[in-house]
mmCIF file of C-alpha atoms and ligand atoms in Angstrom:
data_model
loop_
_atom_site.group_PDB
_atom_site.id
_atom_site.type_symbol
_atom_site.label_atom_id
_atom_site.label_comp_id
_atom_site.label_asym_id
_atom_site.label_seq_id
_atom_site.Cartn_x
_atom_site.Cartn_y
_atom_site.Cartn_z
ATOM 1 C CA MET A 5 -28.716 11.743 1.911
ATOM 2 C CA ALA A 6 -31.240 12.236 -0.981
ATOM 3 C CA PRO A 7 -31.837 9.157 -3.143
ATOM 4 C CA THR A 8 -30.106 9.444 -6.548
ATOM 5 C CA GLN A 9 -31.483 7.765 -9.693
ATOM 6 C CA GLU A 10 -28.666 5.266 -9.450
ATOM 7 C CA ALA A 11 -29.547 4.482 -5.832
ATOM 8 C CA LEU A 12 -33.178 3.894 -6.729
ATOM 9 C CA TYR A 13 -32.260 1.797 -9.737
ATOM 10 C CA ARG A 14 -30.002 -0.459 -7.758
ATOM 11 C CA ASN A 15 -32.262 -0.607 -4.706
ATOM 12 C CA ILE A 16 -29.539 0.715 -2.476
ATOM 13 C CA ASP A 17 -30.072 0.914 1.241
ATOM 14 C CA LEU A 18 -29.396 4.576 1.880
ATOM 15 C CA ASP A 19 -29.335 4.164 5.651
ATOM 16 C CA LEU A 20 -26.194 2.056 5.186
ATOM 17 C CA SER A 21 -24.637 4.221 2.477
ATOM 18 C CA TRP A 22 -22.895 6.944 4.388
ATOM 19 C CA SER A 23 -21.272 9.889 2.671
ATOM 20 C CA GLU A 24 -18.128 11.519 3.997
ATOM 21 C CA ARG A 25 -20.268 14.174 5.643
ATOM 22 C CA ASP A 26 -22.593 11.672 7.295
ATOM 23 C CA LEU A 27 -19.717 9.615 8.606
ATOM 24 C CA PRO A 28 -16.385 11.427 8.714
ATOM 25 C CA GLU A 29 -13.127 9.552 9.107
ATOM 26 C CA ARG A 30 -12.840 10.527 12.772
ATOM 27 C CA GLU A 31 -15.983 8.473 13.499
ATOM 28 C CA ARG A 32 -15.103 5.579 11.243
ATOM 29 C CA THR A 33 -11.847 5.246 13.162
ATOM 30 C CA LYS A 34 -13.234 5.924 16.639
ATOM 31 C CA HIS A 35 -11.436 4.664 19.733
ATOM 32 C CA VAL A 36 -9.568 1.368 19.253
ATOM 33 C CA HIS A 37 -10.474 0.999 15.571
ATOM 34 C CA ARG A 38 -7.420 3.155 14.805
ATOM 35 C CA LEU A 39 -4.835 1.249 16.845
ATOM 36 C CA HIS A 40 -3.106 0.028 13.698
ATOM 37 C CA PRO A 41 -3.738 0.362 9.952
ATOM 38 C CA TYR A 42 -5.424 -2.624 8.341
ATOM 39 C CA LEU A 43 -6.428 -2.773 4.693
ATOM 40 C CA GLY A 44 -9.815 -4.395 4.087
ATOM 41 C CA LYS A 45 -11.856 -3.738 7.222
ATOM 42 C CA PHE A 46 -15.472 -2.690 7.293
ATOM 43 C CA VAL A 47 -16.766 0.455 8.985
ATOM 44 C CA PRO A 48 -17.846 -0.027 12.600
ATOM 45 C CA GLN A 49 -21.131 1.787 11.962
ATOM 46 C CA LEU A 50 -22.116 -0.928 9.452
ATOM 47 C CA VAL A 51 -21.589 -3.619 12.079
ATOM 48 C CA GLU A 52 -23.489 -1.516 14.631
ATOM 49 C CA ALA A 53 -26.458 -1.199 12.262
ATOM 50 C CA LEU A 54 -26.435 -4.899 11.366
ATOM 51 C CA LEU A 55 -26.332 -5.972 15.000
ATOM 52 C CA THR A 56 -29.248 -3.678 15.855
ATOM 53 C CA ARG A 57 -31.354 -4.670 12.881
ATOM 54 C CA HIS A 58 -30.688 -8.359 12.583
ATOM 55 C CA LEU A 59 -29.319 -9.559 15.915
ATOM 56 C CA PRO A 60 -31.176 -7.459 18.495
ATOM 57 C CA GLN A 61 -31.427 -10.322 21.008
ATOM 58 C CA ALA A 62 -28.068 -11.948 20.323
ATOM 59 C CA ARG A 63 -25.766 -12.334 23.280
ATOM 60 C CA THR A 64 -22.829 -13.877 21.412
ATOM 61 C CA VAL A 65 -21.599 -13.036 17.930
ATOM 62 C CA LEU A 66 -19.133 -14.999 15.810
ATOM 63 C CA ASP A 67 -16.848 -13.638 13.082
ATOM 64 C CA PRO A 68 -14.898 -16.405 11.300
ATOM 65 C CA PHE A 69 -12.832 -13.789 9.331
ATOM 66 C CA ALA A 70 -12.335 -11.366 12.168
ATOM 67 C CA GLY A 71 -9.358 -9.421 10.702
ATOM 68 C CA SER A 72 -8.741 -6.300 12.711
ATOM 69 C CA GLY A 73 -11.652 -7.095 15.067
ATOM 70 C CA THR A 74 -14.380 -4.653 13.969
ATOM 71 C CA THR A 75 -17.178 -7.153 14.742
ATOM 72 C CA LEU A 76 -15.665 -7.973 18.130
ATOM 73 C CA VAL A 77 -15.240 -4.367 19.191
ATOM 74 C CA GLN A 78 -18.760 -3.370 18.133
ATOM 75 C CA SER A 79 -20.230 -6.443 19.834
ATOM 76 C CA LEU A 80 -18.552 -5.445 23.092
ATOM 77 C CA GLU A 81 -19.744 -1.858 22.673
ATOM 78 C CA SER A 82 -23.314 -3.057 22.265
ATOM 79 C CA GLY A 83 -23.202 -5.413 25.260
ATOM 80 C CA ARG A 84 -22.599 -8.716 23.444
ATOM 81 C CA ARG A 85 -19.840 -11.290 23.794
ATOM 82 C CA ALA A 86 -17.954 -12.196 20.649
ATOM 83 C CA THR A 87 -15.580 -14.747 19.179
ATOM 84 C CA GLY A 88 -13.249 -13.862 16.307
ATOM 85 C CA VAL A 89 -11.159 -16.307 14.272
ATOM 86 C CA ASP A 90 -8.317 -15.355 11.964
ATOM 87 C CA ILE A 91 -5.505 -17.202 10.258
ATOM 88 C CA ALA A 92 -3.079 -14.296 10.507
ATOM 89 C CA ALA A 93 -1.146 -14.083 13.803
ATOM 90 C CA PHE A 94 -0.731 -10.313 13.653
ATOM 91 C CA ASN A 95 -4.492 -9.798 13.228
ATOM 92 C CA CYS A 96 -5.091 -11.965 16.306
ATOM 93 C CA LEU A 97 -2.580 -9.913 18.302
ATOM 94 C CA LEU A 98 -4.273 -6.697 17.221
ATOM 95 C CA MET A 99 -7.749 -8.025 18.113
ATOM 96 C CA LYS A 100 -6.618 -9.142 21.542
ATOM 97 C CA VAL A 101 -5.134 -5.742 22.273
ATOM 98 C CA LYS A 102 -8.290 -3.963 21.089
ATOM 99 C CA THR A 103 -10.718 -6.121 23.055
ATOM 100 C CA ARG A 104 -8.962 -6.938 26.340
ATOM 101 C CA ALA A 105 -10.433 -5.304 29.459
ATOM 102 C CA TYR A 106 -7.593 -3.327 31.068
ATOM 103 C CA ASN A 107 -6.581 -2.034 34.435
ATOM 104 C CA LEU A 108 -6.021 1.422 32.955
ATOM 105 C CA PHE A 109 -3.788 2.571 35.757
ATOM 106 C CA ALA A 110 -1.396 -0.390 35.262
ATOM 107 C CA LEU A 111 -1.460 0.069 31.498
ATOM 108 C CA GLU A 112 -0.524 3.728 31.748
ATOM 109 C CA ARG A 113 2.286 2.919 34.175
ATOM 110 C CA ASP A 114 3.800 0.405 31.695
ATOM 111 C CA ILE A 115 3.512 2.709 28.708
ATOM 112 C CA ARG A 116 5.020 5.709 30.496
ATOM 113 C CA ASP A 117 7.854 3.617 31.877
ATOM 114 C CA ALA A 118 8.749 2.279 28.411
ATOM 115 C CA LEU A 119 8.707 5.837 27.053
ATOM 116 C CA ARG A 120 10.940 7.073 29.872
ATOM 117 C CA ARG A 121 13.504 4.370 28.965
ATOM 118 C CA LEU A 122 13.220 5.248 25.271
ATOM 119 C CA GLU A 123 14.089 8.845 26.133
ATOM 120 C CA GLY A 124 17.333 7.666 27.749
ATOM 121 C CA PHE A 125 18.291 5.461 24.795
ATOM 122 C CA ASP A 126 21.972 5.851 23.883
ATOM 123 C CA GLY A 127 21.594 4.946 20.189
ATOM 124 C CA ARG A 128 22.801 1.343 20.280
ATOM 125 C CA ALA A 129 20.226 -1.473 20.576
ATOM 126 C CA PRO A 130 21.206 -4.742 22.275
ATOM 127 C CA GLU A 131 20.548 -6.766 19.091
ATOM 128 C CA ARG A 132 21.913 -6.410 15.583
ATOM 129 C CA PRO A 133 19.380 -5.800 12.761
ATOM 130 C CA SER A 134 18.245 -8.653 10.534
ATOM 131 C CA ARG A 135 18.546 -8.333 6.736
ATOM 132 C CA TYR A 136 14.946 -7.221 6.513
ATOM 133 C CA VAL A 137 15.382 -4.502 9.161
ATOM 134 C CA LYS A 138 18.621 -3.281 7.533
ATOM 135 C CA ALA A 139 16.911 -2.967 4.169
ATOM 136 C CA TRP A 140 13.665 -1.350 5.259
ATOM 137 C CA PHE A 141 14.745 1.094 7.977
ATOM 138 C CA ALA A 142 17.305 3.871 8.142
ATOM 139 C CA PRO A 143 20.116 2.977 10.636
ATOM 140 C CA ARG A 144 18.895 5.205 13.465
ATOM 141 C CA ALA A 145 15.237 4.179 13.039
ATOM 142 C CA ALA A 146 16.304 0.512 13.138
ATOM 143 C CA GLU A 147 18.248 1.008 16.413
ATOM 144 C CA GLU A 148 15.268 2.772 18.037
ATOM 145 C CA LEU A 149 12.812 0.073 17.001
ATOM 146 C CA LEU A 150 15.089 -2.756 18.114
ATOM 147 C CA PHE A 151 15.686 -1.042 21.459
ATOM 148 C CA PHE A 152 11.946 -0.653 22.017
ATOM 149 C CA ARG A 153 11.438 -4.273 21.026
ATOM 150 C CA SER A 154 14.046 -5.346 23.619
ATOM 151 C CA LEU A 155 11.967 -3.654 26.351
ATOM 152 C CA VAL A 156 8.583 -5.052 25.474
ATOM 153 C CA ASP A 157 8.810 -8.502 27.103
ATOM 154 C CA GLU A 158 9.464 -6.976 30.494
ATOM 155 C CA TYR A 159 5.991 -5.515 30.779
ATOM 156 C CA GLU A 160 2.634 -6.972 31.751
ATOM 157 C CA HIS A 161 1.161 -5.095 28.777
ATOM 158 C CA ALA A 162 3.722 -6.434 26.325
ATOM 159 C CA ASP A 163 1.094 -6.995 23.594
ATOM 160 C CA VAL A 164 0.001 -3.348 23.668
ATOM 161 C CA LEU A 165 3.618 -2.275 23.304
ATOM 162 C CA ARG A 166 4.072 -4.760 20.451
ATOM 163 C CA VAL A 167 1.218 -3.088 18.548
ATOM 164 C CA VAL A 168 2.756 0.358 19.214
ATOM 165 C CA LEU A 169 6.090 -1.007 17.958
ATOM 166 C CA THR A 170 4.625 -2.324 14.716
ATOM 167 C CA ARG A 171 2.567 0.799 14.035
ATOM 168 C CA ALA A 172 5.707 2.890 14.481
ATOM 169 C CA ALA A 173 7.649 0.491 12.273
ATOM 170 C CA ARG A 174 5.043 0.834 9.541
ATOM 171 C CA SER A 175 5.386 4.616 9.591
ATOM 172 C CA ALA A 176 9.178 4.527 9.820
ATOM 173 C CA ARG A 177 9.794 2.180 6.853
ATOM 174 C CA ARG A 178 11.732 3.426 3.894
ATOM 175 C CA THR A 179 8.648 3.938 1.732
ATOM 176 C CA THR A 180 7.053 6.721 -0.223
ATOM 177 C CA HIS A 181 4.184 8.500 1.521
ATOM 178 C CA PHE A 182 1.763 7.314 -1.179
ATOM 179 C CA ASP A 183 2.575 3.607 -1.078
ATOM 180 C CA LEU A 184 2.327 2.500 2.518
ATOM 181 C CA ASP A 185 0.091 -0.538 1.887
ATOM 182 C CA PHE A 186 2.270 -2.739 -0.296
ATOM 183 C CA PRO A 187 5.656 -1.126 -0.976
ATOM 184 C CA LYS A 188 7.767 -3.419 -3.149
ATOM 185 C CA GLU A 189 11.239 -1.967 -2.688
ATOM 186 C CA PRO A 190 12.712 0.246 0.023
ATOM 187 C CA GLN A 191 12.804 3.934 -1.038
ATOM 188 C CA ARG A 192 16.273 5.145 -0.095
ATOM 189 C CA GLY A 193 16.481 8.634 -1.503
ATOM 190 C CA GLU A 194 14.422 11.765 -2.213
ATOM 191 C CA TYR A 195 11.339 11.238 -4.461
ATOM 192 C CA TRP A 196 8.481 13.195 -5.995
ATOM 193 C CA CYS A 197 5.545 12.724 -3.643
ATOM 194 C CA HIS A 198 2.118 12.537 -5.333
ATOM 195 C CA LYS A 199 0.397 12.870 -1.984
ATOM 196 C CA HIS A 200 2.110 16.079 -0.822
ATOM 197 C CA ARG A 201 2.932 17.478 -4.322
ATOM 198 C CA ARG A 202 6.548 18.145 -3.457
ATOM 199 C CA HIS A 203 9.838 16.309 -3.028
ATOM 200 C CA CYS A 204 9.900 14.179 0.138
ATOM 201 C CA ARG A 205 12.534 12.016 1.802
ATOM 202 C CA PRO A 206 12.017 8.650 3.514
ATOM 203 C CA VAL A 207 11.868 8.734 7.311
ATOM 204 C CA GLU A 208 15.104 8.401 9.276
ATOM 205 C CA ARG A 209 13.883 8.103 12.852
ATOM 206 C CA ALA A 210 11.243 6.003 14.662
ATOM 207 C CA GLU A 211 11.402 7.478 18.137
ATOM 208 C CA HIS A 212 8.776 10.190 17.534
ATOM 209 C CA PHE A 213 6.358 7.594 16.128
ATOM 210 C CA LEU A 214 6.895 5.322 19.129
ATOM 211 C CA ARG A 215 6.148 8.198 21.456
ATOM 212 C CA ARG A 216 3.124 9.507 19.507
ATOM 213 C CA TYR A 217 1.529 6.092 19.008
ATOM 214 C CA SER A 218 2.122 5.049 22.645
ATOM 215 C CA LEU A 219 0.110 8.019 23.880
ATOM 216 C CA ASP A 220 -2.489 7.693 21.151
ATOM 217 C CA THR A 221 -2.965 3.987 21.966
ATOM 218 C CA LEU A 222 -3.416 4.800 25.643
ATOM 219 C CA ALA A 223 -5.984 7.490 24.853
ATOM 220 C CA ARG A 224 -7.913 5.215 22.502
ATOM 221 C CA ILE A 225 -8.033 2.305 24.965
ATOM 222 C CA HIS A 226 -9.306 4.762 27.599
ATOM 223 C CA GLU A 227 -11.974 5.994 25.160
ATOM 224 C CA PHE A 228 -13.152 2.468 24.402
ATOM 225 C CA ALA A 229 -13.226 1.598 28.122
ATOM 226 C CA ARG A 230 -15.774 4.390 28.562
ATOM 227 C CA VAL A 231 -18.210 2.977 25.996
ATOM 228 C CA ARG A 232 -17.817 -0.816 26.167
ATOM 229 C CA VAL A 233 -20.311 -2.687 28.299
ATOM 230 C CA ARG A 234 -18.730 -3.967 31.495
ATOM 231 C CA GLY A 235 -18.359 -7.719 31.958
ATOM 232 C CA LYS A 236 -18.518 -8.633 28.224
ATOM 233 C CA GLU A 237 -15.436 -10.221 26.725
ATOM 234 C CA ALA A 238 -14.151 -11.353 23.387
ATOM 235 C CA THR A 239 -12.377 -14.613 22.552
ATOM 236 C CA VAL A 240 -9.775 -14.601 19.791
ATOM 237 C CA VAL A 241 -8.946 -17.866 18.029
ATOM 238 C CA HIS A 242 -5.819 -18.052 15.893
ATOM 239 C CA GLY A 243 -6.885 -20.717 13.451
ATOM 240 C CA ASP A 244 -8.268 -21.789 10.104
ATOM 241 C CA SER A 245 -12.016 -21.186 10.061
ATOM 242 C CA ARG A 246 -12.606 -24.163 7.813
ATOM 243 C CA ASP A 247 -11.925 -26.532 10.709
ATOM 244 C CA ALA A 248 -11.317 -24.422 13.842
ATOM 245 C CA GLU A 249 -13.278 -25.462 16.916
ATOM 246 C CA LEU A 250 -15.749 -22.700 17.542
ATOM 247 C CA PRO A 251 -17.917 -21.915 20.542
ATOM 248 C CA SER A 252 -21.645 -21.608 20.053
ATOM 249 C CA ALA A 253 -23.071 -18.221 19.029
ATOM 250 C CA ASP A 254 -26.380 -16.539 18.254
ATOM 251 C CA GLY A 255 -25.331 -15.144 14.879
ATOM 252 C CA VAL A 256 -22.469 -14.479 12.503
ATOM 253 C CA VAL A 257 -21.362 -11.083 11.135
ATOM 254 C CA THR A 258 -18.425 -11.298 8.783
ATOM 255 C CA SER A 259 -16.690 -9.909 5.706
ATOM 256 C CA PRO A 260 -14.729 -12.656 3.971
ATOM 257 C CA PRO A 261 -11.534 -12.218 1.986
ATOM 258 C CA TYR A 262 -12.349 -11.654 -1.716
ATOM 259 C CA PRO A 263 -10.518 -13.775 -4.259
ATOM 260 C CA GLY A 264 -7.265 -12.350 -5.589
ATOM 261 C CA LEU A 265 -7.477 -9.004 -3.787
ATOM 262 C CA ILE A 266 -5.374 -8.708 -0.622
ATOM 263 C CA ASP A 267 -2.586 -10.770 0.965
ATOM 264 C CA TYR A 268 -3.424 -10.363 4.613
ATOM 265 C CA HIS A 269 -0.098 -11.540 6.017
ATOM 266 C CA GLU A 270 1.894 -9.547 3.494
ATOM 267 C CA GLN A 271 0.293 -6.210 4.339
ATOM 268 C CA HIS A 272 1.854 -6.487 7.825
ATOM 269 C CA ARG A 273 5.151 -8.067 6.739
ATOM 270 C CA TYR A 274 7.139 -5.695 9.053
ATOM 271 C CA ALA A 275 5.181 -7.036 12.052
ATOM 272 C CA TYR A 276 6.014 -10.675 11.216
ATOM 273 C CA GLU A 277 9.673 -9.733 10.761
ATOM 274 C CA LEU A 278 9.970 -7.660 13.933
ATOM 275 C CA LEU A 279 7.917 -9.842 16.261
ATOM 276 C CA GLY A 280 8.908 -13.243 14.830
ATOM 277 C CA LEU A 281 5.226 -14.236 14.352
ATOM 278 C CA GLU A 282 4.267 -17.512 12.748
ATOM 279 C CA ASP A 283 3.414 -17.192 9.055
ATOM 280 C CA ARG A 284 0.377 -19.194 7.961
ATOM 281 C CA SER A 285 -0.189 -17.339 4.701
ATOM 282 C CA SER A 286 -0.489 -20.639 2.779
ATOM 283 C CA LEU A 287 -3.843 -21.166 4.570
ATOM 284 C CA GLU A 288 -5.286 -17.744 3.609
ATOM 285 C CA ILE A 289 -8.479 -18.124 1.590
ATOM 286 C CA GLY A 290 -8.627 -16.095 -1.621
ATOM 287 C CA ALA A 291 -5.079 -14.745 -1.224
ATOM 288 C CA ALA A 292 -4.050 -12.286 -3.930
ATOM 289 C CA ALA A 293 -1.014 -14.536 -4.525
ATOM 290 C CA SER A 294 -3.362 -17.392 -5.591
ATOM 291 C CA GLY A 295 -4.677 -15.258 -8.472
ATOM 292 C CA LEU A 296 -8.045 -15.470 -10.233
ATOM 293 C CA SER A 297 -7.682 -18.584 -12.373
ATOM 294 C CA ARG A 298 -10.652 -20.909 -12.747
ATOM 295 C CA THR A 299 -9.045 -23.340 -10.299
ATOM 296 C CA ALA A 300 -8.428 -20.533 -7.792
ATOM 297 C CA LEU A 301 -12.082 -19.429 -7.979
ATOM 298 C CA SER A 302 -13.402 -22.939 -7.628
ATOM 299 C CA GLU A 303 -11.141 -23.506 -4.590
ATOM 300 C CA TYR A 304 -12.462 -20.250 -3.167
ATOM 301 C CA VAL A 305 -16.050 -21.559 -3.461
ATOM 302 C CA ASP A 306 -15.137 -24.820 -1.706
ATOM 303 C CA ASN A 307 -13.158 -23.064 1.039
ATOM 304 C CA MET A 308 -15.851 -20.460 1.733
ATOM 305 C CA SER A 309 -18.475 -23.209 1.896
ATOM 306 C CA ALA A 310 -16.365 -25.113 4.417
ATOM 307 C CA VAL A 311 -16.133 -22.000 6.640
ATOM 308 C CA LEU A 312 -19.837 -21.170 6.419
ATOM 309 C CA LYS A 313 -20.817 -24.757 7.226
ATOM 310 C CA ASN A 314 -18.468 -24.768 10.199
ATOM 311 C CA GLY A 315 -19.934 -21.424 11.372
ATOM 312 C CA ALA A 316 -23.561 -22.495 10.848
ATOM 313 C CA ARG A 317 -23.013 -25.603 13.016
ATOM 314 C CA GLN A 318 -22.331 -23.365 16.021
ATOM 315 C CA LEU A 319 -25.437 -21.245 15.707
ATOM 316 C CA ALA A 320 -28.015 -21.754 18.405
ATOM 317 C CA HIS A 321 -31.640 -21.582 17.210
ATOM 318 C CA GLY A 322 -30.750 -21.125 13.530
ATOM 319 C CA GLY A 323 -29.460 -17.553 14.000
ATOM 320 C CA PRO A 324 -28.612 -15.382 10.975
ATOM 321 C CA ILE A 325 -25.342 -15.471 9.056
ATOM 322 C CA ILE A 326 -24.579 -11.974 7.752
ATOM 323 C CA ILE A 327 -21.982 -11.741 5.019
ATOM 324 C CA VAL A 328 -20.694 -8.391 3.706
ATOM 325 C CA VAL A 329 -19.255 -8.996 0.273
ATOM 326 C CA ASN A 330 -18.427 -7.402 -3.058
ATOM 327 C CA ASP A 331 -19.242 -10.442 -5.173
ATOM 328 C CA ALA A 332 -17.747 -9.138 -8.425
ATOM 329 C CA LYS A 333 -17.212 -12.705 -9.662
ATOM 330 C CA GLY A 334 -20.768 -13.826 -8.876
ATOM 331 C CA LEU A 335 -19.599 -16.710 -6.690
ATOM 332 C CA TYR A 336 -21.947 -16.345 -3.740
ATOM 333 C CA PRO A 337 -25.036 -18.085 -5.166
ATOM 334 C CA ALA A 338 -22.891 -21.244 -5.550
ATOM 335 C CA ILE A 339 -21.240 -20.755 -2.135
ATOM 336 C CA LEU A 340 -24.587 -20.412 -0.347
ATOM 337 C CA GLU A 341 -25.976 -23.413 -2.186
ATOM 338 C CA GLN A 342 -22.976 -25.556 -1.296
ATOM 339 C CA SER A 343 -23.183 -24.406 2.361
ATOM 340 C CA SER A 344 -26.940 -25.183 2.580
ATOM 341 C CA LEU A 345 -27.686 -21.565 3.396
ATOM 342 C CA GLU A 346 -30.796 -19.742 2.297
ATOM 343 C CA LEU A 347 -30.628 -16.108 1.277
ATOM 344 C CA GLU A 348 -33.320 -14.193 3.181
ATOM 345 C CA GLU A 349 -32.429 -10.696 2.114
ATOM 346 C CA ARG A 350 -29.831 -8.926 0.001
ATOM 347 C CA ILE A 351 -29.026 -5.318 0.811
ATOM 348 C CA THR A 352 -26.817 -3.261 -1.464
ATOM 349 C CA ARG A 353 -24.927 -0.310 -0.086
ATOM 350 C CA HIS A 354 -22.814 2.392 -1.612
ATOM 351 C CA VAL A 355 -19.277 2.412 -0.220
ATOM 352 C CA ASN A 356 -17.592 5.756 0.355
ATOM 353 C CA ARG A 357 -13.958 5.220 -0.679
ATOM 354 C CA ARG A 358 -12.595 8.630 0.113
ATOM 355 C CA THR A 359 -9.384 7.279 1.635
ATOM 356 C CA GLY A 360 -6.581 5.917 -0.505
ATOM 357 C CA ARG A 361 -6.010 6.652 -4.206
ATOM 358 C CA ARG A 362 -8.851 4.470 -5.454
ATOM 359 C CA SER A 363 -11.678 6.215 -7.221
ATOM 360 C CA GLY A 364 -14.985 5.396 -8.912
ATOM 361 C CA GLU A 365 -18.285 4.068 -7.706
ATOM 362 C CA PHE A 366 -18.156 1.072 -5.452
ATOM 363 C CA PHE A 367 -20.994 -1.020 -4.068
ATOM 364 C CA GLU A 368 -21.143 -4.017 -1.802
ATOM 365 C CA ASP A 369 -23.831 -6.435 -0.729
ATOM 366 C CA VAL A 370 -24.956 -7.527 2.684
ATOM 367 C CA LEU A 371 -26.291 -11.080 2.445
ATOM 368 C CA ILE A 372 -28.616 -12.114 5.271
ATOM 369 C CA CYS A 373 -28.687 -15.885 5.295
ATOM 370 C CA ARG A 374 -29.894 -18.749 7.451
ATOM 371 C CA ALA A 375 -29.128 -22.461 7.530
ATOM 372 C CA ARG A 376 -31.656 -24.390 5.467
ATOM 373 C CA ARG A 377 -33.853 -26.610 7.639
ATOM 374 C CA PRO A 378 -33.206 -30.315 6.978
HETATM 375 C C1 SAM B 23 -11.917 -8.948 4.691
HETATM 376 S S1 SAM B 23 -10.852 -9.406 5.980
HETATM 377 C C2 SAM B 23 -11.862 -9.192 7.399
HETATM 378 C C3 SAM B 23 -11.817 -7.772 7.926
HETATM 379 C C4 SAM B 23 -12.687 -7.533 9.147
HETATM 380 N N1 SAM B 23 -14.079 -7.547 8.814
HETATM 381 C C5 SAM B 23 -12.322 -6.199 9.772
HETATM 382 O O1 SAM B 23 -13.163 -5.300 9.813
HETATM 383 O O2 SAM B 23 -11.169 -6.020 10.159
HETATM 384 C C6 SAM B 23 -10.723 -11.145 5.829
HETATM 385 C C7 SAM B 23 -9.854 -11.824 6.902
HETATM 386 O O3 SAM B 23 -9.939 -13.255 6.683
HETATM 387 C C8 SAM B 23 -8.735 -13.838 7.167
HETATM 388 N N2 SAM B 23 -8.638 -15.202 6.620
HETATM 389 C C9 SAM B 23 -8.280 -15.588 5.370
HETATM 390 N N3 SAM B 23 -8.308 -16.957 5.306
HETATM 391 C C10 SAM B 23 -8.662 -17.414 6.517
HETATM 392 C C11 SAM B 23 -8.850 -18.731 7.066
HETATM 393 N N4 SAM B 23 -8.631 -19.832 6.358
HETATM 394 N N5 SAM B 23 -9.268 -18.824 8.351
HETATM 395 C C12 SAM B 23 -9.477 -17.704 9.121
HETATM 396 N N6 SAM B 23 -9.271 -16.441 8.645
HETATM 397 C C13 SAM B 23 -8.879 -16.295 7.371
HETATM 398 C C14 SAM B 23 -7.683 -12.857 6.676
HETATM 399 O O4 SAM B 23 -6.487 -13.007 7.409
HETATM 400 C C15 SAM B 23 -8.367 -11.507 6.887
HETATM 401 O O5 SAM B 23 -7.983 -10.957 8.120
#
């Protein structure tokens, strides 16, 4: 990519500023990174580059805001162990499924058996739909999802099937095609679709999604098994990073929640409803629901400092803490100060936002920090 005037002016690191052509979607969503949609993750190639540049000797990496597990997956791929912490139960489930080392033969047997039983489904699930399920799914889609859910517990690979179930549920919701992230109301009838430029109708079945995602999940786990380094494992902690007990690590790579932007539980509401997962959204740092008031921003600074201090305590030999952030509110100088971290380097990168309906230039910073010596 040739340096533009803007890139030079802003001192942008072009090696970390991939265009769509440099890094097409297929690569950004390689193997297990596409097991389930997740709004707010970073691209795996960024983590890869940061691990190579800044943590070449590290054997264990910590991510206190592990989300969909990008840091964990890339650590395993590069021969490192990793620990990921997240407050959202669904994110922890997803990370476990992405990072577990599988007996691929047994996994395939479970998936194919569940699909065989789905094929014989007579249209009536053993359980009645909840209010949420009745509102958000067409009657036949609801029966298919509830039937699949009733099978899941019987299998050794129940968690993999749970992720297939929620991915299918996401696609089968009564939503418009252009508002899959945070639909407010169920879409019951035909609508004008901005994405496809024609009239579309909400989905009525889930069975084809269950089938397609089961096979896709299997293929992606196979693909990851081919590239991950044998014998390296990830630990997933479902907890609050401000006070969770963390194992020691050689460095941190993380992208924190930004204030007032995304509600991380809410984006997977269907998963919490279908799987009965515990909701700890009141402990989410920077939740969109908390807004951007002065009090909310000052709480964000205190909370982020608590997490970074907790993370820094676990670092052997003063390893680096790498934070990927779009600090639009200019809060990070105060956060680093309060956490007793020193900024060693600040790298700016251009973010390619080709997906979604957002447009305009977008940049983010990579802050390379280290705990200040006493
Ligand atoms: C920007 S996302 C991280 C995305 C991640 N880098 C990825 O690629 O998937 C921030 C994450 O922080 C989590 N989080 C928010 N508050 C938390 C807390 N108190 N303790 C642990 N995790 C928290 C959210 O649930 C969310 O998954």
